[in-house]
PDB file of C-alpha atoms in Angstrom:
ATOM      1  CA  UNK A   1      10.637   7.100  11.223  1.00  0.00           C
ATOM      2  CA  UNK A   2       8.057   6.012  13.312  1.00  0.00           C
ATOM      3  CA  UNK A   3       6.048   3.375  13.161  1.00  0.00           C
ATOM      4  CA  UNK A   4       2.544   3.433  11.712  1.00  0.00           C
ATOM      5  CA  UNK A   5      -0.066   2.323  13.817  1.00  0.00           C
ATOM      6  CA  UNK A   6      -3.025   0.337  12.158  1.00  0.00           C
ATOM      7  CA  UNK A   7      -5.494   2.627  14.001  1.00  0.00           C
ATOM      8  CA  UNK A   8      -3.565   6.197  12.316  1.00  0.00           C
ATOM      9  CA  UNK A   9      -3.864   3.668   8.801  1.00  0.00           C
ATOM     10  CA  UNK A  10      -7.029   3.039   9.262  1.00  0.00           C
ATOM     11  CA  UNK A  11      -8.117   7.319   9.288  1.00  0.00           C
ATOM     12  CA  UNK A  12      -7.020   7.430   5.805  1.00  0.00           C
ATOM     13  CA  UNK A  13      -6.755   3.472   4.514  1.00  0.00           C
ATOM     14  CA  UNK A  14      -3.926   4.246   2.173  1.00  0.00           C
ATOM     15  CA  UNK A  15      -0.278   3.032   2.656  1.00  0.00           C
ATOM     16  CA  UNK A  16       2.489   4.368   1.358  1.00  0.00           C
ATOM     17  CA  UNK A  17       4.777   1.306  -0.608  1.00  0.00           C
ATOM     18  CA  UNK A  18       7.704   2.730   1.028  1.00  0.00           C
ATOM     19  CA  UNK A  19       6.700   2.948   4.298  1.00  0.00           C
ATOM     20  CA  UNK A  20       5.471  -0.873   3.561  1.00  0.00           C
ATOM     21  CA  UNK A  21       8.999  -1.645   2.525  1.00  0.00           C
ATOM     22  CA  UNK A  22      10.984   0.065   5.704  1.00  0.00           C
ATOM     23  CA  UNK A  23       8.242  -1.670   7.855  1.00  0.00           C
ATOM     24  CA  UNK A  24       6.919   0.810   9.359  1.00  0.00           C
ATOM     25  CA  UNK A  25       3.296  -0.367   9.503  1.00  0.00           C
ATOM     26  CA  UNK A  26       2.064  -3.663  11.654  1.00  0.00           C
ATOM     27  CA  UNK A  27      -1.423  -4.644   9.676  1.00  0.00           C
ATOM     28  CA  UNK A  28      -2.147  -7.524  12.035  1.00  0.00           C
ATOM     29  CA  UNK A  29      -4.537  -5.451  13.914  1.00  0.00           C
ATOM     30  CA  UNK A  30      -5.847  -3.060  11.072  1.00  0.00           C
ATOM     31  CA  UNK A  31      -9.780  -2.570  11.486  1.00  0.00           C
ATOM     32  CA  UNK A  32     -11.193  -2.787   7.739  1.00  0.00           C
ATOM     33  CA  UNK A  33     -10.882  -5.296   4.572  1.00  0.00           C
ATOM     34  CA  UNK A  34      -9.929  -3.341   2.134  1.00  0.00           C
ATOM     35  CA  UNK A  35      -7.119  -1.470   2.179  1.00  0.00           C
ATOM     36  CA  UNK A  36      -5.624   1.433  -1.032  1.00  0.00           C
ATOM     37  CA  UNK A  37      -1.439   1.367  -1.480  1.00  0.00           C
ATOM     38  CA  UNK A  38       0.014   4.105  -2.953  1.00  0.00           C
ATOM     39  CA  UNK A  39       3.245   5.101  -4.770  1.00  0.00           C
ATOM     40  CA  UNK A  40       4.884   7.886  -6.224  1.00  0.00           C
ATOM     41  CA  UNK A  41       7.015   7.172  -9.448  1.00  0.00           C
ATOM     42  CA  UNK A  42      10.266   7.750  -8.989  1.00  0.00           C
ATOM     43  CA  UNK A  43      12.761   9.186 -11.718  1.00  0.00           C
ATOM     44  CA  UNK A  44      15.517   5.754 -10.698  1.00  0.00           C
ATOM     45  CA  UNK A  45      12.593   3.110 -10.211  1.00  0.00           C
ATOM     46  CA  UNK A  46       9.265   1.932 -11.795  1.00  0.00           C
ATOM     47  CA  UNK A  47       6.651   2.899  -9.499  1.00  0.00           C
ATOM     48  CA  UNK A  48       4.625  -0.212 -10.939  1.00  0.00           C
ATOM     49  CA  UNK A  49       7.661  -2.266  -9.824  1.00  0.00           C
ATOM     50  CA  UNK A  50       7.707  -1.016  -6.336  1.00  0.00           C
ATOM     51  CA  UNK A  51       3.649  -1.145  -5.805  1.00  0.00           C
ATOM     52  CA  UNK A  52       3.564  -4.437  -7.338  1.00  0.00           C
ATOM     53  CA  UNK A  53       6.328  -5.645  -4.542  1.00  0.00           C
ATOM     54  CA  UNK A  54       4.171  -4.494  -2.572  1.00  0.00           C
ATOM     55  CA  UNK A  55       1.218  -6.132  -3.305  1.00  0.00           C
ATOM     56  CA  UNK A  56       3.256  -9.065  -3.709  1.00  0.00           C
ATOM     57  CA  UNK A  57       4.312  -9.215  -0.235  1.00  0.00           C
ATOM     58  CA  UNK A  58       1.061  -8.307   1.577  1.00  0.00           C
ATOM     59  CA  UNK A  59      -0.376 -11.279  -0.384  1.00  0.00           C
ATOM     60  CA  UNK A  60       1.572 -13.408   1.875  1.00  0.00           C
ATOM     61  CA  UNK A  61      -0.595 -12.380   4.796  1.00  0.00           C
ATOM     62  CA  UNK A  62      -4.079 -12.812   3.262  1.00  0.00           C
ATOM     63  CA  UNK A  63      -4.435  -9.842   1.002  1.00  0.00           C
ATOM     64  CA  UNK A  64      -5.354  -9.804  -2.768  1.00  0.00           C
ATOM     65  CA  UNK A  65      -5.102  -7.260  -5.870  1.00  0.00           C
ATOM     66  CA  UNK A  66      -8.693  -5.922  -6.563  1.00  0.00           C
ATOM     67  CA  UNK A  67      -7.435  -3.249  -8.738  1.00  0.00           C
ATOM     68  CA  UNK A  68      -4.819  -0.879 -10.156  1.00  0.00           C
ATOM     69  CA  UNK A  69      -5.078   2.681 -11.380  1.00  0.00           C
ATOM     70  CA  UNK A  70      -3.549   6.173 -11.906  1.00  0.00           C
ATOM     71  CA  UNK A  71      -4.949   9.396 -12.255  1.00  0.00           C
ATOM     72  CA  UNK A  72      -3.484  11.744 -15.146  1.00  0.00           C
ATOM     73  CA  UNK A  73      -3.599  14.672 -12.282  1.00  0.00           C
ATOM     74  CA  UNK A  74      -2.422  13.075  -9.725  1.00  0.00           C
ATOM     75  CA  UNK A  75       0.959  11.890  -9.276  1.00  0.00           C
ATOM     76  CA  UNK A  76       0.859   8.511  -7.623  1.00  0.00           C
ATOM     77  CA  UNK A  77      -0.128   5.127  -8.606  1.00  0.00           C
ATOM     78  CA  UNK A  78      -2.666   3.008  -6.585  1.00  0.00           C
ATOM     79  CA  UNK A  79      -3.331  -0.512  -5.849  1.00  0.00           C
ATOM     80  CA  UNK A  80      -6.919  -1.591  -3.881  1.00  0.00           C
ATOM     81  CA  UNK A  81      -6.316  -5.028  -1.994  1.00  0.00           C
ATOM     82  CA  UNK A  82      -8.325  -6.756   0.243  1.00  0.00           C
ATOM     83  CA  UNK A  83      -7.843  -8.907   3.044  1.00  0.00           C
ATOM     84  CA  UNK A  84      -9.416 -12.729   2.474  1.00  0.00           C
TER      85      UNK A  84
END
């Protein structure tokens, strides 16, 4: 796939985990603080697993876990960071 620019992210501010993991997105030049990433449960792997990795690893470059939810109607789980 293509990569992601930081300017198409910052449209929407919500990153897919997987697109995270294939590193697909450069956040070095991303415009805002906070930033939503988003996973959809798989029926092999924990989607807490995989959005937790995720927020694990962005934590290396300056962003922390706000907050984690999921919606009852809406398939994916959600973590809100934000860059220190």
């Amino acid at each position: 796939m293509a990569p992601l620019t930081a300017q198409k992210l910052a449209q929407t501010r919500i990153l897919d985990v997987d697109a995270l993991a294939r590193n697909e997105v450069d956040l070095r030049t991303y415009p805002h603080r906070n930033l939503a990433l988003m996973v959809q449960p798989g029926l092999m792997g924990s989607g807490v697993t995989r959005l937790l990795e995720g927020v694990e690893y962005l934590g290396q470059f300056g962003w922390e876990l706000v907050n984690v939810t999921d919606n009852s109607r809406n398939p994916f789980l959600y973590a809100f960071l934000r860059r220190r």
